[in-house]
XYZ file of C-alpha atoms in Angstrom:
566
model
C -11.393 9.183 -9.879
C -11.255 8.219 -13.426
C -11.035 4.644 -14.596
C -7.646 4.072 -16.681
C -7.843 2.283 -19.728
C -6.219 -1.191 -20.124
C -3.645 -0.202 -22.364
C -2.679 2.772 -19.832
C -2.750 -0.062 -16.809
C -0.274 -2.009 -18.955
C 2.125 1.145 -19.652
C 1.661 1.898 -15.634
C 2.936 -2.097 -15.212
C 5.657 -1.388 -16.942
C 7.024 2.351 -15.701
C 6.862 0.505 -12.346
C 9.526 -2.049 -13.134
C 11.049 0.544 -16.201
C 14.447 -0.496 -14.689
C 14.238 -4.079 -15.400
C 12.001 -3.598 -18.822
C 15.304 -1.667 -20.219
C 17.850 -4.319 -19.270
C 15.921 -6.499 -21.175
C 15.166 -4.280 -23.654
C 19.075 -3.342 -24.080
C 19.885 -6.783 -24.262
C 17.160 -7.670 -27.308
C 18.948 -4.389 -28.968
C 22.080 -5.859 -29.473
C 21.097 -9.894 -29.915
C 19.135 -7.521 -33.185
C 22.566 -5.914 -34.258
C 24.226 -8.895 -33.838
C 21.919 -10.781 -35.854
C 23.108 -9.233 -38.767
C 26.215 -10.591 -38.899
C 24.696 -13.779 -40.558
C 23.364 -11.744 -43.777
C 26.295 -9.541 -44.477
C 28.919 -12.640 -43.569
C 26.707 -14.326 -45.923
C 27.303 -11.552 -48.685
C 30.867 -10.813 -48.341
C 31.460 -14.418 -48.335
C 29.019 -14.683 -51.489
C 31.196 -12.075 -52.912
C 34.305 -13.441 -52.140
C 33.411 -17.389 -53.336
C 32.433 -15.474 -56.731
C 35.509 -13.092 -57.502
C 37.798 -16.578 -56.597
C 39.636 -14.852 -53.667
C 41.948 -16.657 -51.310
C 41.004 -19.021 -48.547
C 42.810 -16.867 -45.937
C 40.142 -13.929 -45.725
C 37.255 -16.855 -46.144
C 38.438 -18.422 -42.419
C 38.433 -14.734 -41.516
C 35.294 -14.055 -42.503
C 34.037 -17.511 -40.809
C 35.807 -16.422 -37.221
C 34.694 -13.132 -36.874
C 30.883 -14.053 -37.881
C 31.422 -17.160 -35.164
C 32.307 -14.332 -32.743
C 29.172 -12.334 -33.410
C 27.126 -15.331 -33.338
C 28.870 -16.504 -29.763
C 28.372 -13.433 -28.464
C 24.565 -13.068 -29.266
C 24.131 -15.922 -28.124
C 25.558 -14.932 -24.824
C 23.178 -11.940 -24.977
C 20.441 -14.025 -25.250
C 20.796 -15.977 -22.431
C 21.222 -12.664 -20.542
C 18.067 -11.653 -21.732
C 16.199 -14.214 -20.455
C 18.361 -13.929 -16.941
C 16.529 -10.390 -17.248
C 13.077 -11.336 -18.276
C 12.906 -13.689 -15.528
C 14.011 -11.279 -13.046
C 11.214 -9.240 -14.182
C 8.444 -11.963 -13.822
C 9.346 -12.453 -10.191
C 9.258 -8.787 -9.609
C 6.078 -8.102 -10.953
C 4.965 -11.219 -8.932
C 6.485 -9.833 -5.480
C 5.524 -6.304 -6.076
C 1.374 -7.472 -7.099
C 1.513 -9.714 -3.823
C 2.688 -7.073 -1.649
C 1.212 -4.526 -2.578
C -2.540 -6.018 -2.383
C -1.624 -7.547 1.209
C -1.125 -3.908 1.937
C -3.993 -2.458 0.244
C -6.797 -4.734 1.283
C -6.681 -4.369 5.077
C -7.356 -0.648 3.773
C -10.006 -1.146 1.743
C -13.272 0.497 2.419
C -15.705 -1.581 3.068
C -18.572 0.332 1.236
C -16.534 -0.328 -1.368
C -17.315 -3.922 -0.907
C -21.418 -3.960 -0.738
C -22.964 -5.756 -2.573
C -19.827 -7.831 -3.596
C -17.928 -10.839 -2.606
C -14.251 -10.124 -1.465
C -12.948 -13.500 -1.864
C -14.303 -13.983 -5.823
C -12.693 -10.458 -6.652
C -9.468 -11.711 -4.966
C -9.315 -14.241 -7.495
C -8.249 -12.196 -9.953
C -5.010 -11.983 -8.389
C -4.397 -14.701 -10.527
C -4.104 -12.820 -13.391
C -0.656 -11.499 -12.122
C 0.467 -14.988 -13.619
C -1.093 -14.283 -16.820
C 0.541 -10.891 -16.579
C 3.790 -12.847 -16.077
C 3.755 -15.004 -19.202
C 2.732 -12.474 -21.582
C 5.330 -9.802 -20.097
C 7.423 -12.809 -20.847
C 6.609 -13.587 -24.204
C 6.317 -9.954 -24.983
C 9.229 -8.906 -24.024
C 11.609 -12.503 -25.265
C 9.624 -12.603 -28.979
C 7.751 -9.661 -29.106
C 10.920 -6.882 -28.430
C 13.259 -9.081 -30.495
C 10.995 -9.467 -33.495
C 10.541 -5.265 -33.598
C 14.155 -4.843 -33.623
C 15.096 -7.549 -35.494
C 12.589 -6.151 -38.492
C 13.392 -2.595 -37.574
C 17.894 -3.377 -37.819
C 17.256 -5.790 -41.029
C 14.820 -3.103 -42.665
C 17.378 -0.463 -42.235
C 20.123 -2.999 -43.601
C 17.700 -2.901 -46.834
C 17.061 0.629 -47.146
C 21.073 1.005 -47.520
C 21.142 -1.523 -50.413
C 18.831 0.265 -52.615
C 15.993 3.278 -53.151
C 13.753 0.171 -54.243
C 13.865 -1.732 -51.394
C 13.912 1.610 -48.878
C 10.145 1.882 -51.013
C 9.788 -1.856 -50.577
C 10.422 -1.169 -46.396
C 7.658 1.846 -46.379
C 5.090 -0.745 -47.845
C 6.551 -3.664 -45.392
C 5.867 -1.083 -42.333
C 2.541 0.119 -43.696
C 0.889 -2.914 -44.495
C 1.892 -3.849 -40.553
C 0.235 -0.997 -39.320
C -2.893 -2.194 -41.275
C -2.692 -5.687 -39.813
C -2.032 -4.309 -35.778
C -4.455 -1.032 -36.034
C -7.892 -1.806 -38.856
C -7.931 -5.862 -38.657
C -6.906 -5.422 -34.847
C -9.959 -3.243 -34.443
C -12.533 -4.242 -31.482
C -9.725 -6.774 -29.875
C -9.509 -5.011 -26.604
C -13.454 -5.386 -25.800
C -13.573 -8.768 -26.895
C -10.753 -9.678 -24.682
C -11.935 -7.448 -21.849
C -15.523 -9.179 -22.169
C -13.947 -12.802 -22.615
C -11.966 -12.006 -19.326
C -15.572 -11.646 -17.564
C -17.485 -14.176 -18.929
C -14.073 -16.259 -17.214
C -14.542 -14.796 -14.238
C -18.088 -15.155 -13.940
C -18.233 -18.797 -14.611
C -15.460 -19.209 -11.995
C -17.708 -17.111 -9.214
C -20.526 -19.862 -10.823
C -18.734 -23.252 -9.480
C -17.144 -21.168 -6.251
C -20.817 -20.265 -5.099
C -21.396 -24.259 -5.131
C -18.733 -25.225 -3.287
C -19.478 -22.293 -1.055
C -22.852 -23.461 -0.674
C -22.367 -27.659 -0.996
C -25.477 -29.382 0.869
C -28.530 -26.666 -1.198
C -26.502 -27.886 -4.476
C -26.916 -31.914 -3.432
C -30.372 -31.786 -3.563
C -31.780 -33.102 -7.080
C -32.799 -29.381 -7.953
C -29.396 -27.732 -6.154
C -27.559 -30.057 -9.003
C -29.711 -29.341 -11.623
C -29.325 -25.490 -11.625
C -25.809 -25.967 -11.238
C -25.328 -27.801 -14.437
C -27.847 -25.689 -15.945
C -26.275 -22.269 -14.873
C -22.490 -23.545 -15.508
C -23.987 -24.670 -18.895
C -25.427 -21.060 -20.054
C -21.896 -19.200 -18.103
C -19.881 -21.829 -20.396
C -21.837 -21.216 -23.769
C -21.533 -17.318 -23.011
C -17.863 -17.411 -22.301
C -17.430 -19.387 -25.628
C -19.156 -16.898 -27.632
C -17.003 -14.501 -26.211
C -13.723 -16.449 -26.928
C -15.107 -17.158 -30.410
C -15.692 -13.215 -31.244
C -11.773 -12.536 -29.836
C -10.644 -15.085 -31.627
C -12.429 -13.634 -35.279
C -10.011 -10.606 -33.978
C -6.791 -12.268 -33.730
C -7.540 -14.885 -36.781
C -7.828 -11.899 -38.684
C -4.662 -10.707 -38.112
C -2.770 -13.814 -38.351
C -4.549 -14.442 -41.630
C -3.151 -10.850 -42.731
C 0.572 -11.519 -41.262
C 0.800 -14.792 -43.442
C -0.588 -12.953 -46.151
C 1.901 -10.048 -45.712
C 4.831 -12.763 -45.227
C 3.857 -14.787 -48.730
C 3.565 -11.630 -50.858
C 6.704 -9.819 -49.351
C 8.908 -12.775 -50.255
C 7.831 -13.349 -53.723
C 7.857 -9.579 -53.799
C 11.500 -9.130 -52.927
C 12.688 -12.071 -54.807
C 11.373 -10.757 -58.149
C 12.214 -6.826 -57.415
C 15.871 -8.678 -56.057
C 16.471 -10.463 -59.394
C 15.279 -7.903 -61.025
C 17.864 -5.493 -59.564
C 20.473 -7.707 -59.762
C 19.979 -8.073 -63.804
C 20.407 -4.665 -64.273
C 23.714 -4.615 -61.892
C 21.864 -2.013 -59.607
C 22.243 -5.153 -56.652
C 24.935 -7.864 -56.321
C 24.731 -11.392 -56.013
C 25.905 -11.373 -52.295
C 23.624 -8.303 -51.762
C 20.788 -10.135 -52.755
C 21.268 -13.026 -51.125
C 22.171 -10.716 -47.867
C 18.087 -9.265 -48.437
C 16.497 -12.483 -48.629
C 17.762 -13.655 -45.851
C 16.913 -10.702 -43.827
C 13.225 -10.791 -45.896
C 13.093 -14.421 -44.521
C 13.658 -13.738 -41.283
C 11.399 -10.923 -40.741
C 8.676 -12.288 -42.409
C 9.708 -15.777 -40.532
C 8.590 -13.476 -37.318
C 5.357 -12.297 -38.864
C 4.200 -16.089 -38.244
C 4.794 -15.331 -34.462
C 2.603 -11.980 -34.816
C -0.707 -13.863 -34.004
C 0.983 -15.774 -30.666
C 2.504 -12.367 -29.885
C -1.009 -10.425 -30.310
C -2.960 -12.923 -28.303
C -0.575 -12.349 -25.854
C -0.940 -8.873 -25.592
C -4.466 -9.008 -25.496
C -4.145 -11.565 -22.388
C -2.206 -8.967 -20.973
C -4.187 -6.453 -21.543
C -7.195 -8.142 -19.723
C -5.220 -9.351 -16.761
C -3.812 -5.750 -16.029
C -7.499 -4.420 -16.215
C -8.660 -7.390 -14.227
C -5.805 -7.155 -11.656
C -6.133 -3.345 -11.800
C -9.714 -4.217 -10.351
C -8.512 -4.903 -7.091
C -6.572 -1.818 -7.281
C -8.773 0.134 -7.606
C -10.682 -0.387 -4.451
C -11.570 2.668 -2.734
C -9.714 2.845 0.188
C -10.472 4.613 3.946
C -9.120 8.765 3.878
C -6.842 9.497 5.936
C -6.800 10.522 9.155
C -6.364 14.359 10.112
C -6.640 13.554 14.120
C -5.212 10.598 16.666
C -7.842 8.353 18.358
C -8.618 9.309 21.755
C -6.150 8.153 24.485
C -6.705 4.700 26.288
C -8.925 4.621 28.852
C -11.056 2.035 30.096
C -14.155 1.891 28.412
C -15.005 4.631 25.532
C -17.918 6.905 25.721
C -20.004 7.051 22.762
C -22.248 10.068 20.832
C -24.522 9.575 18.021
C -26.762 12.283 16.981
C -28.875 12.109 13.812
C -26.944 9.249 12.476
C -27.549 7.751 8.994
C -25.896 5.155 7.741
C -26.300 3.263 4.518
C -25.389 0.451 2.307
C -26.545 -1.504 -0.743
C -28.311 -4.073 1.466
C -30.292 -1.498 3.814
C -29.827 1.509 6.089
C -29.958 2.921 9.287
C -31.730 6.050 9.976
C -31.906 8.664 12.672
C -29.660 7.341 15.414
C -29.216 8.551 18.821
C -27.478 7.373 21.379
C -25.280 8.742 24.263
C -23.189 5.477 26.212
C -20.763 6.516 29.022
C -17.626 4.751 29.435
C -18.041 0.968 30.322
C -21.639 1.223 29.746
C -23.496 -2.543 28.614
C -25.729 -1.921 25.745
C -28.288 -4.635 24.346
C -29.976 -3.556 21.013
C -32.421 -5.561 19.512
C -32.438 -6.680 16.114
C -36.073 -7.351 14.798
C -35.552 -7.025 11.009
C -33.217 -5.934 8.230
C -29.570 -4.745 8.427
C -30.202 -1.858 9.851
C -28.302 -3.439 13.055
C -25.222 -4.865 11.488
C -24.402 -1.398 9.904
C -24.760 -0.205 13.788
C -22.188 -2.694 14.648
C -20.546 -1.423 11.653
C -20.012 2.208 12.580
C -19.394 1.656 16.386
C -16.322 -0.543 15.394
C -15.073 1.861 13.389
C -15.607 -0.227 9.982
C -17.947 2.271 8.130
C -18.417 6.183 8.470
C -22.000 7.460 8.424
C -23.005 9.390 5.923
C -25.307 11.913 7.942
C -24.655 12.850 11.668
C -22.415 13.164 14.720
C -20.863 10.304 15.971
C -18.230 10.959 18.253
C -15.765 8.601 20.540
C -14.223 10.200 23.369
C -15.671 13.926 21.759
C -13.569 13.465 18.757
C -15.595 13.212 15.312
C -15.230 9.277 13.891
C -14.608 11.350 10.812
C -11.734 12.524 11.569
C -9.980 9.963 13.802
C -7.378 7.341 12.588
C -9.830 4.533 11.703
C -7.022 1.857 11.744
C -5.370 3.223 15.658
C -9.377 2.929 16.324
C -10.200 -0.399 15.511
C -7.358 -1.783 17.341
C -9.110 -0.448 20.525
C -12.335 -1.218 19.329
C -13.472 -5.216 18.675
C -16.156 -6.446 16.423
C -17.399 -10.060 17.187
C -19.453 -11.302 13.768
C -20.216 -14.937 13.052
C -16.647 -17.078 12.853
C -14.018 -14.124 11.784
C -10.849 -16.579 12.525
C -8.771 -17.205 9.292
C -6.936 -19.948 8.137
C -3.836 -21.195 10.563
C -3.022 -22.121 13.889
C -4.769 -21.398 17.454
C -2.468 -19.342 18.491
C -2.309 -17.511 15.129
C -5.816 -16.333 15.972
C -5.834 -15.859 19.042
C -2.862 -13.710 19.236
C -4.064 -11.900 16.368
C -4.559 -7.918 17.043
C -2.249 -8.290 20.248
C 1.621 -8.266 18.912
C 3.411 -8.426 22.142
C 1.025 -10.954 23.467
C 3.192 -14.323 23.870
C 2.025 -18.307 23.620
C 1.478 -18.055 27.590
C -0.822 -14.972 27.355
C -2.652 -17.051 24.753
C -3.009 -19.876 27.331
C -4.252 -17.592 30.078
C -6.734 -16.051 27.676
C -8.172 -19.659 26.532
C -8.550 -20.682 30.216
C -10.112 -17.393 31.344
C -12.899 -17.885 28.194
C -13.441 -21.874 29.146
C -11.899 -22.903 26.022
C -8.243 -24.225 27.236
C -9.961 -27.951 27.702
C -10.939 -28.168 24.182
C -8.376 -26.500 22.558
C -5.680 -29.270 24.655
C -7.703 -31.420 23.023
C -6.672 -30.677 19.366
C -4.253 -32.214 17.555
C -1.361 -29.643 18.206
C -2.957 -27.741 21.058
C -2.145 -24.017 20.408
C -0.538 -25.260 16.755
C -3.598 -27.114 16.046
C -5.013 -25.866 12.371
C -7.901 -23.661 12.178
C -9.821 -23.631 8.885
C -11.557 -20.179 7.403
C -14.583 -19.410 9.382
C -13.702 -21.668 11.645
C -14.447 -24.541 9.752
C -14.347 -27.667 11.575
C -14.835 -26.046 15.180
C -18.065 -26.021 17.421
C -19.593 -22.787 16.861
C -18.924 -22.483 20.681
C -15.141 -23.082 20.398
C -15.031 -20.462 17.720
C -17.172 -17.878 19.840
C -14.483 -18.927 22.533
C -11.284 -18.431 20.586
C -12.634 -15.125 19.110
C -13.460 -13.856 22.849
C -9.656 -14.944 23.780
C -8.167 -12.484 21.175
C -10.269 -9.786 22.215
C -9.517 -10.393 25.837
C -5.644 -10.027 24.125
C -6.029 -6.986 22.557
C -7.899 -4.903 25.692
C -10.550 -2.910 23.807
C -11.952 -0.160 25.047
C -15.165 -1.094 22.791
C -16.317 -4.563 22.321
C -19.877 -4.918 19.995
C -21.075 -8.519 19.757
C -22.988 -8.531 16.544
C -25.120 -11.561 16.853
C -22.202 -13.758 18.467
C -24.524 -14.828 21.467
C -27.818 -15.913 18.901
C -26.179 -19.273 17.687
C -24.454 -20.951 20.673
C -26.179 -23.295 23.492
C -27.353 -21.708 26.669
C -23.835 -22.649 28.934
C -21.668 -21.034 26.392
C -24.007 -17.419 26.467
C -24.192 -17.549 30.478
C -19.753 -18.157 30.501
C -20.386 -15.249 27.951
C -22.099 -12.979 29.688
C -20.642 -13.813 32.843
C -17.182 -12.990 31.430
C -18.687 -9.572 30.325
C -19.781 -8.591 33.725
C -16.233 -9.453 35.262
C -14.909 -6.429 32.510
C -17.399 -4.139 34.039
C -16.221 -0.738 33.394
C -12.687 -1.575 31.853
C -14.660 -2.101 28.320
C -18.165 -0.409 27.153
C -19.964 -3.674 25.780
C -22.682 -3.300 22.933
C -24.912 -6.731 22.720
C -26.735 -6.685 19.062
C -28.942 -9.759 19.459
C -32.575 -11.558 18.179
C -32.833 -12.823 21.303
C -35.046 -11.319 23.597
C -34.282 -13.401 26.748
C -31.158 -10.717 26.715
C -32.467 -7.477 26.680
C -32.570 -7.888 30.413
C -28.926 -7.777 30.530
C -28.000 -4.120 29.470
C -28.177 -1.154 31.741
C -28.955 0.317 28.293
C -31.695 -1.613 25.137
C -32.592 -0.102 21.849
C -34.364 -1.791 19.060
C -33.536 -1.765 15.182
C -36.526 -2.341 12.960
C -35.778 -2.216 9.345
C -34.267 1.477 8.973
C -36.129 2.424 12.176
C -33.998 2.844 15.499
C -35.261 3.580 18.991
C -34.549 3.367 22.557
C -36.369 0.756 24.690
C -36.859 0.382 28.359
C -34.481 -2.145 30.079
C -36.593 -5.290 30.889
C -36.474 -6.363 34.796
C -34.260 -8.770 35.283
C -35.239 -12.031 36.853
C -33.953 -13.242 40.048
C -30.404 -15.032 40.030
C -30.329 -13.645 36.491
C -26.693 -13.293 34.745
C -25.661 -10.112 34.634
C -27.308 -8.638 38.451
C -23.392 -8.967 39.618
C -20.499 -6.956 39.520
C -18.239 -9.602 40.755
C -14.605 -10.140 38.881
C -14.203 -13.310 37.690
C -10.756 -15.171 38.959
């Protein structure tokens, strides 16, 4: 699919909320007719001072422009009722619609990349926001305020319709040739931004490397060469727009003198009158008065321009096709087909996988190098399609099955997955009808109920991303509550058991044998003391995948049992 250009991003902004742009637009229409009540009150009463008429039509005169004023006035405030309307739109609609997009996202669309720094530009919306804003308030206003008091001109004279053809020309100039090469600088002053900001997130993502002498070093030093490249990038943007604001106050000193001397001019040889003229220089002033707000208004284009492309960023994730079959029916466990399976990624692939798992099988696969493993996990939880192969759940083709309806019966246990907000947030996360007690239940059956009692808040204690703050054991804990919850038929542990102490692998494993059969278990571990734990072991070297024999297991060893737990 074909990249849009900025400028067509901002025009798609727009058509989305065309509603709201035209009741703003409407308004600024006739605050610009009404303006010109001013310059021709101004000339009849010009007229009317000279020719010594009475004071009745002078108070009048006075009223009715006092009406036109009251009223635009009135418009105006409307307008910017309207134009904030429109800022919280395009806020709500940008918010929504990513929180609806990104669960969807594919994530070989991600490789390579880090989701949380291109979530930042989300914050561009804002930028969006003010320069919609702006746009819309000065930008809209000063066009038709020009455009009404140009045409108000071109009826006075052939001269000054002439003198409005130059006005309009030597604008075009000034927006199109000195505008020229404004929408790369902007786009490439938008990155340098954003690449700085990645910069000073990586060392708060990474805080004890960076307090070492050398961690703070580079940081300075790499924040240092971002910063001088981001300048250089603001300072070649800027050239742009000081070249247009240079030509705007050019254009507003020469059209005034201009029109004053072509004005008196007319007026000497009775082809203009007094009031006329005085009518045309006040329009004059006022549209070249606006020209001074042309550089504010193009900078603020060009930040829109960037923020659309930047937010359009996000958009333009590729998201997972959609299904053309239902998954497979619940049933305890899921069987599982792979037959010349390839699977790849920027960081590594997987090559040549076979495997056949009946329902409620337990499956240990060792990882001895590479990624070959994780994007095993990857495709058995439904997360990633393989690009060669047959891998089919229940006989139907992963290709074709509803992904989503999938992983909701399928659970993939990585590191610390549990997200920012309560206990019982994450634990009844993926289980919707699950209540507070379930959540309870769940904790005690996974020997985590004692600690979590033991938090500040119990259930409502806070969580932080990754788990920050808990025991790496707690967290393995909490994680195997929610997918007790939510009942898989699948459950692949993707190096969950390789970083916890010895007590919280055997309540682990132990937990694992008490699901025998309701729930096929894959075990992707470095760990070779649990090989002897599958009824099924394969091995994952680099690209390389084969099947193993099962090691013996030793006497009294977890996992020789079939017993439920109670």
């Amino acid at each position: 699919m074909q990249t849009p250009s900025p400028h067509r991003r901002v025009l798609d902004l727009l058509k989305l909320e065309r509603d709201e742009v035209w009741v703003a637009i409407t308004y600024a229409a006739a605050v610009s007719l009404l303006s010109i009540a001013t310059p021709l009150g101004v000339q009849f009463l010009v007229n009317t001072v000279a020719f010594g008429a009475l004071l009745q039509p002078l108070v009048v005169l006075t009223l009715l422009v006092l009406v036109g004023l009251v009223f635009a006035g009135t418009l105006r405030a409307l307008h910017a009722w309207a134009v904030e309307r429109l800022q919280q739109r395009i806020f709500a609609r940008a918010s929504i619609s990513l929180a609806e997009r990104l669960p969807r996202v594919d994530v070989a669309a991600l490789d390579g990349r880090h989701g949380p720094e291109i979530v930042n530009r989300f914050f561009d919306v804002v930028t969006i926001q003010k320069g919609a804003a702006s746009l819309l308030v000065d930008g809209v206003a000063l066009f038709l305020q020009m455009l009404v008091g140009l045409l108000l001109l071109a009826f006075y004279h052939p001269f000054l319709l002439a003198f409005d053809l130059i006005l309009i020309a030597s604008l075009a100039v000034i927006v199109i040739v000195l505008g020229r090469g404004a929408t790369r600088t902007t786009m490439l002053e938008s990155k340098k931004k954003y690449a700085l900001a990645a910069w000073l997130q990586e060392i708060l993502r990474e805080p004890h490397a960076f307090k070492a002498l050398s961690g703070r070093e580079l940081a300075r030093v790499r924040a240092e060469t971002l910063t001088r490249e981001y300048l250089e990038a603001r300072r070649a943007h800027f050239r742009v727009v000081f070249r247009q604001v240079v030509g705007a106050l050019a254009l507003q000193a020469v059209a005034s003198a201009a029109l004053l001397g072509v004005g008196g001019w007319l007026v000497i040889t009775r082809q203009l009158t007094l009031g006329q003229l005085v009518a045309a220089e006040l329009v004059v002033s006022a549209v070249v008065a606006g020209m001074s707000k042309m550089g504010k208004l193009f900078e603020a284009y060009y930040d829109v321009v960037a923020a659309a492309d930047k937010v359009g960023q996000i958009m333009d994730l590729e998201t997972e096709p959609p299904a053309t079959v239902e998954a497979p029916a619940s049933q305890p466990g899921a069987s599982v087909r792979a037959t010349g399976v390839d699977v790849a990624s920027t960081s590594g692939a997987l090559r040549g996988v076979d495997v056949d798992l009946p329902r409620g099988a337990r499956v240990v696969v060792q990882r001895r190098n590479g990624t070959g493993a994780a994007l095993l996990a990857d495709v058995l939880a439904g997360v990633r399609l393989p690009e060669r192969g047959l891998l089919d759940v229940d006989g139907v083709d992963v290709r074709d099955v509803d992904r989503r309806a999938w992983r909701a019966r399928a659970a993939l246990v990585r590191g610390h997955e549990l997200f920012a907000g309560t206990v019982a947030d994450n634990v009844l996360f993926g289980a919707p009808v699950a209540t507070r007690h379930d959540a309870r239940r769940a904790l005690e059956h996974v020997g985590a109920w004692e600690h979590v009692s033991q938090l500040e808040g119990g259930l409502d204690a806070r969580v932080g991303t990754a788990g920050a703050g808990l025991a790496p054991d707690l967290a393995l804990r909490l994680l195997l509550a929610r997918v007790l919850l939510a009942e898989p038929r699948l459950l692949v542990l993707d190096g969950a058991l390789d970083d916890v102490d010895d007590h919280t692998r055997t309540d682990v494993l132990r937990m694992l044998d008490a699901r025998a059969r309701a729930c096929t278990v894959v075990v992707i571990t470095s760990n070779p003391s649990l090989m002897a734990w599958g009824e099924h072991a394969y091995a994952v070297d680099g690209e390389r995948f084969e099947k193993i024999a099962v090691p013996v297991k030793p006497e009294g060893s977890v996992g020789g049992g079939r017993a439920w737990l109670r």
